[in-house]
Amino acid sequence: TGNGMSLIYSRTAIDASRISISGDGTHIAWTEINTTRALEICDIRNLDNADCYSINTSGEFDTDATDIDLNYNASAVIVGSSGFNDDLGTAVLWRRSEIERNAWDRNLGDRFDYVDVGFTGKRVQISASGERVAVVANRNIDVAQNPAVRIYELQNNGSYEEVDIIISEYQMNGFAESIDWSSNGRYLVIGSPDPRFNNAKNQAPDYLTAGAVYVYDCSNNAPNNNSQCIQKGDTLLGDYAEEWFGWKVAINEGNTILISSLKYPQNNALGENRNGRVRVFNFSNGSWSPNGYEYIGADDYSAAGQNLDLNSSGNYGVFSVPFDNSEAFRSGTIHILAGSQVYE
């Protein structure tokens, strides 16, 4: 645990595939594997009597969920399932007008189905207000369109309409395998850690095989105009091929990002290194640059940065080192960044 952190709630007999916590810390949500009760939500405001309940998703999905995200006050939740309908994919949004367990209404939400790229719903994000969502569709074999991230916004008629899109320049594998959104739904950071397996008709250049991270300004809010998000600063690249730079990414309100490289340092004669590396980048004078903070896992396969996150101000960050050996063999650690300090 981190400094001053403790386990406050646990529940057994849960086969969770994806999990999310609301921005205000009052609710958690997860998806279960191989069940029609695929969406589970817990109100944890009263930790002595956490109120957990299920939303029956029968008919919405035919495969397991691939991602989930709660908004700030747990009034909206989006779930993606990229394997739906033979890998065309989908994402489904539920909303509620009041924070009561039985107030969830699928009719207040929406559904985001396949448009022209499969694996729709591979990754999903929702803004703090619940009025904007980002849906990744990144199957790299669809000739109609390159992998893309679509931005939808809630309209006055209660439906969500596409207002912005980010399209990969290349028909490459792994585009937007990790994404994160600023809480206001304006800035989106995209990690493409392993784009090796590309369509020969639109082959990505070799320098992208190190992994790439992109930041976009998606401030448009008018539907049906095919607006494309504007890239903020240059593309950030890894140091060498198959570094898996951009394995996980997180952004604050637009000027600080946290990035991990899972296959760091570079392979040696003994095989693959996965110590992992976590770095912080700041935006200044029109470009992104490292701020000097760097964490490298102490052991091969310690996997620093397997997961990470950053708060809205950028003053606090967290990342996991799941196979760290410092306490016991592969017991793992959680690291909390607070300004220039790291708590372990």
mmCIF file with all atom_site columns, C-alpha atoms in Angstrom, residues 91-203:
data_model
loop_
_atom_site.group_PDB
_atom_site.id
_atom_site.type_symbol
_atom_site.label_atom_id
_atom_site.label_alt_id
_atom_site.label_comp_id
_atom_site.label_asym_id
_atom_site.label_entity_id
_atom_site.label_seq_id
_atom_site.pdbx_PDB_ins_code
_atom_site.Cartn_x
_atom_site.Cartn_y
_atom_site.Cartn_z
_atom_site.occupancy
_atom_site.B_iso_or_equiv
_atom_site.pdbx_formal_charge
_atom_site.auth_seq_id
_atom_site.auth_comp_id
_atom_site.auth_asym_id
_atom_site.auth_atom_id
_atom_site.pdbx_PDB_model_num
ATOM 1   C CA . ALA A 1 91  ? -20.018 0.178  -26.252 1.00 0.00 ? 91  ALA A CA 1
ATOM 2   C CA . VAL A 1 92  ? -23.083 0.802  -24.069 1.00 0.00 ? 92  VAL A CA 1
ATOM 3   C CA . LEU A 1 93  ? -23.781 3.747  -21.766 1.00 0.00 ? 93  LEU A CA 1
ATOM 4   C CA . TRP A 1 94  ? -26.123 3.812  -18.771 1.00 0.00 ? 94  TRP A CA 1
ATOM 5   C CA . ARG A 1 95  ? -27.138 7.031  -16.978 1.00 0.00 ? 95  ARG A CA 1
ATOM 6   C CA . ARG A 1 96  ? -29.267 7.917  -13.968 1.00 0.00 ? 96  ARG A CA 1
ATOM 7   C CA . SER A 1 97  ? -30.887 11.214 -13.004 1.00 0.00 ? 97  SER A CA 1
ATOM 8   C CA . GLU A 1 98  ? -30.465 10.607 -9.277  1.00 0.00 ? 98  GLU A CA 1
ATOM 9   C CA . ILE A 1 99  ? -27.866 8.650  -7.303  1.00 0.00 ? 99  ILE A CA 1
ATOM 10  C CA . GLU A 1 100 ? -30.106 5.762  -6.317  1.00 0.00 ? 100 GLU A CA 1
ATOM 11  C CA . ARG A 1 101 ? -29.452 2.101  -7.015  1.00 0.00 ? 101 ARG A CA 1
ATOM 12  C CA . ASN A 1 102 ? -32.634 1.576  -9.054  1.00 0.00 ? 102 ASN A CA 1
ATOM 13  C CA . ALA A 1 103 ? -32.343 4.804  -11.024 1.00 0.00 ? 103 ALA A CA 1
ATOM 14  C CA . TRP A 1 104 ? -30.046 3.445  -13.761 1.00 0.00 ? 104 TRP A CA 1
ATOM 15  C CA . ASP A 1 105 ? -31.794 3.791  -17.112 1.00 0.00 ? 105 ASP A CA 1
ATOM 16  C CA . ARG A 1 106 ? -30.427 2.445  -20.350 1.00 0.00 ? 106 ARG A CA 1
ATOM 17  C CA . ASN A 1 107 ? -32.846 4.762  -22.191 1.00 0.00 ? 107 ASN A CA 1
ATOM 18  C CA . LEU A 1 108 ? -31.052 7.770  -20.714 1.00 0.00 ? 108 LEU A CA 1
ATOM 19  C CA . GLY A 1 109 ? -27.804 6.443  -22.170 1.00 0.00 ? 109 GLY A CA 1
ATOM 20  C CA . ASP A 1 110 ? -26.888 5.277  -25.630 1.00 0.00 ? 110 ASP A CA 1
ATOM 21  C CA . ARG A 1 111 ? -25.164 2.601  -27.665 1.00 0.00 ? 111 ARG A CA 1
ATOM 22  C CA . PHE A 1 112 ? -22.071 3.073  -29.831 1.00 0.00 ? 112 PHE A CA 1
ATOM 23  C CA . ASP A 1 113 ? -21.852 0.356  -32.461 1.00 0.00 ? 113 ASP A CA 1
ATOM 24  C CA . TYR A 1 114 ? -19.427 -0.531 -35.226 1.00 0.00 ? 114 TYR A CA 1
ATOM 25  C CA . VAL A 1 115 ? -19.108 2.146  -37.914 1.00 0.00 ? 115 VAL A CA 1
ATOM 26  C CA . ASP A 1 116 ? -16.245 1.129  -40.191 1.00 0.00 ? 116 ASP A CA 1
ATOM 27  C CA . VAL A 1 117 ? -13.547 -0.336 -37.905 1.00 0.00 ? 117 VAL A CA 1
ATOM 28  C CA . GLY A 1 118 ? -13.888 -3.487 -35.788 1.00 0.00 ? 118 GLY A CA 1
ATOM 29  C CA . PHE A 1 119 ? -12.978 -3.956 -32.111 1.00 0.00 ? 119 PHE A CA 1
ATOM 30  C CA . THR A 1 120 ? -15.285 -1.043 -31.294 1.00 0.00 ? 120 THR A CA 1
ATOM 31  C CA . GLY A 1 121 ? -15.242 -0.566 -27.522 1.00 0.00 ? 121 GLY A CA 1
ATOM 32  C CA . LYS A 1 122 ? -11.714 -1.936 -27.058 1.00 0.00 ? 122 LYS A CA 1
ATOM 33  C CA . ARG A 1 123 ? -11.158 1.078  -24.806 1.00 0.00 ? 123 ARG A CA 1
ATOM 34  C CA . VAL A 1 124 ? -13.718 3.582  -23.505 1.00 0.00 ? 124 VAL A CA 1
ATOM 35  C CA . GLN A 1 125 ? -13.575 6.821  -21.515 1.00 0.00 ? 125 GLN A CA 1
ATOM 36  C CA . ILE A 1 126 ? -16.231 9.141  -20.114 1.00 0.00 ? 126 ILE A CA 1
ATOM 37  C CA . SER A 1 127 ? -15.865 12.768 -19.041 1.00 0.00 ? 127 SER A CA 1
ATOM 38  C CA . ALA A 1 128 ? -16.488 13.895 -15.460 1.00 0.00 ? 128 ALA A CA 1
ATOM 39  C CA . SER A 1 129 ? -19.929 15.259 -16.339 1.00 0.00 ? 129 SER A CA 1
ATOM 40  C CA . GLY A 1 130 ? -20.869 12.139 -18.304 1.00 0.00 ? 130 GLY A CA 1
ATOM 41  C CA . GLU A 1 131 ? -21.711 14.254 -21.331 1.00 0.00 ? 131 GLU A CA 1
ATOM 42  C CA . ARG A 1 132 ? -18.739 13.177 -23.473 1.00 0.00 ? 132 ARG A CA 1
ATOM 43  C CA . VAL A 1 133 ? -17.442 9.699  -24.272 1.00 0.00 ? 133 VAL A CA 1
ATOM 44  C CA . ALA A 1 134 ? -14.489 8.384  -26.258 1.00 0.00 ? 134 ALA A CA 1
ATOM 45  C CA . VAL A 1 135 ? -14.748 4.994  -27.960 1.00 0.00 ? 135 VAL A CA 1
ATOM 46  C CA . VAL A 1 136 ? -11.744 3.178  -29.474 1.00 0.00 ? 136 VAL A CA 1
ATOM 47  C CA . ALA A 1 137 ? -12.122 0.979  -32.568 1.00 0.00 ? 137 ALA A CA 1
ATOM 48  C CA . ASN A 1 138 ? -8.682  -0.405 -33.408 1.00 0.00 ? 138 ASN A CA 1
ATOM 49  C CA . ARG A 1 139 ? -8.913  -3.560 -35.501 1.00 0.00 ? 139 ARG A CA 1
ATOM 50  C CA . ASN A 1 140 ? -6.111  -3.101 -38.040 1.00 0.00 ? 140 ASN A CA 1
ATOM 51  C CA . ILE A 1 141 ? -7.455  -5.264 -40.891 1.00 0.00 ? 141 ILE A CA 1
ATOM 52  C CA . ASP A 1 142 ? -10.476 -3.172 -41.900 1.00 0.00 ? 142 ASP A CA 1
ATOM 53  C CA . VAL A 1 143 ? -9.922  -1.533 -45.291 1.00 0.00 ? 143 VAL A CA 1
ATOM 54  C CA . ALA A 1 144 ? -12.759 0.978  -44.917 1.00 0.00 ? 144 ALA A CA 1
ATOM 55  C CA . GLN A 1 145 ? -10.911 2.992  -42.293 1.00 0.00 ? 145 GLN A CA 1
ATOM 56  C CA . ASN A 1 146 ? -7.744  3.047  -40.204 1.00 0.00 ? 146 ASN A CA 1
ATOM 57  C CA . PRO A 1 147 ? -8.064  2.490  -36.435 1.00 0.00 ? 147 PRO A CA 1
ATOM 58  C CA . ALA A 1 148 ? -9.839  5.417  -34.806 1.00 0.00 ? 148 ALA A CA 1
ATOM 59  C CA . VAL A 1 149 ? -11.103 7.024  -31.608 1.00 0.00 ? 149 VAL A CA 1
ATOM 60  C CA . ARG A 1 150 ? -14.544 8.596  -31.867 1.00 0.00 ? 150 ARG A CA 1
ATOM 61  C CA . ILE A 1 151 ? -15.739 11.364 -29.552 1.00 0.00 ? 151 ILE A CA 1
ATOM 62  C CA . TYR A 1 152 ? -19.466 11.605 -28.803 1.00 0.00 ? 152 TYR A CA 1
ATOM 63  C CA . GLU A 1 153 ? -21.343 14.357 -26.942 1.00 0.00 ? 153 GLU A CA 1
ATOM 64  C CA . LEU A 1 154 ? -24.749 14.427 -25.284 1.00 0.00 ? 154 LEU A CA 1
ATOM 65  C CA . GLN A 1 155 ? -27.179 16.584 -27.269 1.00 0.00 ? 155 GLN A CA 1
ATOM 66  C CA . ASN A 1 156 ? -30.315 18.454 -26.204 1.00 0.00 ? 156 ASN A CA 1
ATOM 67  C CA . ASN A 1 157 ? -32.494 15.638 -27.551 1.00 0.00 ? 157 ASN A CA 1
ATOM 68  C CA . GLY A 1 158 ? -30.892 13.175 -25.111 1.00 0.00 ? 158 GLY A CA 1
ATOM 69  C CA . SER A 1 159 ? -28.846 11.266 -27.699 1.00 0.00 ? 159 SER A CA 1
ATOM 70  C CA . TYR A 1 160 ? -25.081 11.144 -28.089 1.00 0.00 ? 160 TYR A CA 1
ATOM 71  C CA . GLU A 1 161 ? -23.770 12.345 -31.446 1.00 0.00 ? 161 GLU A CA 1
ATOM 72  C CA . GLU A 1 162 ? -20.261 12.083 -32.889 1.00 0.00 ? 162 GLU A CA 1
ATOM 73  C CA . VAL A 1 163 ? -18.504 15.455 -32.675 1.00 0.00 ? 163 VAL A CA 1
ATOM 74  C CA . ASP A 1 164 ? -14.808 14.611 -33.168 1.00 0.00 ? 164 ASP A CA 1
ATOM 75  C CA . ILE A 1 165 ? -12.632 11.786 -34.415 1.00 0.00 ? 165 ILE A CA 1
ATOM 76  C CA . ILE A 1 166 ? -8.978  10.784 -34.209 1.00 0.00 ? 166 ILE A CA 1
ATOM 77  C CA . ILE A 1 167 ? -7.825  8.546  -37.071 1.00 0.00 ? 167 ILE A CA 1
ATOM 78  C CA . SER A 1 168 ? -4.530  6.680  -37.054 1.00 0.00 ? 168 SER A CA 1
ATOM 79  C CA . GLU A 1 169 ? -2.318  7.723  -39.932 1.00 0.00 ? 169 GLU A CA 1
ATOM 80  C CA . TYR A 1 170 ? -1.490  4.067  -40.519 1.00 0.00 ? 170 TYR A CA 1
ATOM 81  C CA . GLN A 1 171 ? -3.481  0.849  -40.530 1.00 0.00 ? 171 GLN A CA 1
ATOM 82  C CA . MET A 1 172 ? -1.428  -0.365 -37.609 1.00 0.00 ? 172 MET A CA 1
ATOM 83  C CA . ASN A 1 173 ? -2.004  -2.826 -34.833 1.00 0.00 ? 173 ASN A CA 1
ATOM 84  C CA . GLY A 1 174 ? -2.191  -1.483 -31.310 1.00 0.00 ? 174 GLY A CA 1
ATOM 85  C CA . PHE A 1 175 ? -3.343  2.088  -31.967 1.00 0.00 ? 175 PHE A CA 1
ATOM 86  C CA . ALA A 1 176 ? -5.040  3.415  -28.808 1.00 0.00 ? 176 ALA A CA 1
ATOM 87  C CA . GLU A 1 177 ? -4.393  0.274  -26.758 1.00 0.00 ? 177 GLU A CA 1
ATOM 88  C CA . SER A 1 178 ? -4.277  2.710  -23.847 1.00 0.00 ? 178 SER A CA 1
ATOM 89  C CA . ILE A 1 179 ? -6.128  6.022  -23.551 1.00 0.00 ? 179 ILE A CA 1
ATOM 90  C CA . ASP A 1 180 ? -6.971  8.558  -20.879 1.00 0.00 ? 180 ASP A CA 1
ATOM 91  C CA . TRP A 1 181 ? -9.092  11.672 -20.849 1.00 0.00 ? 181 TRP A CA 1
ATOM 92  C CA . SER A 1 182 ? -8.827  14.914 -18.955 1.00 0.00 ? 182 SER A CA 1
ATOM 93  C CA . SER A 1 183 ? -11.778 15.240 -16.593 1.00 0.00 ? 183 SER A CA 1
ATOM 94  C CA . ASN A 1 184 ? -13.299 18.034 -18.690 1.00 0.00 ? 184 ASN A CA 1
ATOM 95  C CA . GLY A 1 185 ? -13.364 15.783 -21.748 1.00 0.00 ? 185 GLY A CA 1
ATOM 96  C CA . ARG A 1 186 ? -11.152 18.053 -23.825 1.00 0.00 ? 186 ARG A CA 1
ATOM 97  C CA . TYR A 1 187 ? -7.700  16.444 -23.954 1.00 0.00 ? 187 TYR A CA 1
ATOM 98  C CA . LEU A 1 188 ? -7.149  12.818 -24.871 1.00 0.00 ? 188 LEU A CA 1
ATOM 99  C CA . VAL A 1 189 ? -3.832  10.982 -24.542 1.00 0.00 ? 189 VAL A CA 1
ATOM 100 C CA . ILE A 1 190 ? -3.345  7.869  -26.674 1.00 0.00 ? 190 ILE A CA 1
ATOM 101 C CA . GLY A 1 191 ? -0.729  5.148  -26.240 1.00 0.00 ? 191 GLY A CA 1
ATOM 102 C CA . SER A 1 192 ? 0.207   2.830  -29.126 1.00 0.00 ? 192 SER A CA 1
ATOM 103 C CA . PRO A 1 193 ? 2.814   0.573  -27.521 1.00 0.00 ? 193 PRO A CA 1
ATOM 104 C CA . ASP A 1 194 ? 3.243   -2.245 -30.033 1.00 0.00 ? 194 ASP A CA 1
ATOM 105 C CA . PRO A 1 195 ? 2.305   -1.470 -33.662 1.00 0.00 ? 195 PRO A CA 1
ATOM 106 C CA . ARG A 1 196 ? 4.431   -4.219 -35.213 1.00 0.00 ? 196 ARG A CA 1
ATOM 107 C CA . PHE A 1 197 ? 1.751   -6.137 -37.060 1.00 0.00 ? 197 PHE A CA 1
ATOM 108 C CA . ASN A 1 198 ? 0.618   -3.742 -39.745 1.00 0.00 ? 198 ASN A CA 1
ATOM 109 C CA . ASN A 1 199 ? -1.298  -4.042 -42.974 1.00 0.00 ? 199 ASN A CA 1
ATOM 110 C CA . ALA A 1 200 ? 1.235   -4.220 -45.805 1.00 0.00 ? 200 ALA A CA 1
ATOM 111 C CA . LYS A 1 201 ? -0.851  -1.738 -47.821 1.00 0.00 ? 201 LYS A CA 1
ATOM 112 C CA . ASN A 1 202 ? -0.343  0.974  -45.243 1.00 0.00 ? 202 ASN A CA 1
ATOM 113 C CA . GLN A 1 203 ? 2.776   -0.005 -43.355 1.00 0.00 ? 203 GLN A CA 1
#
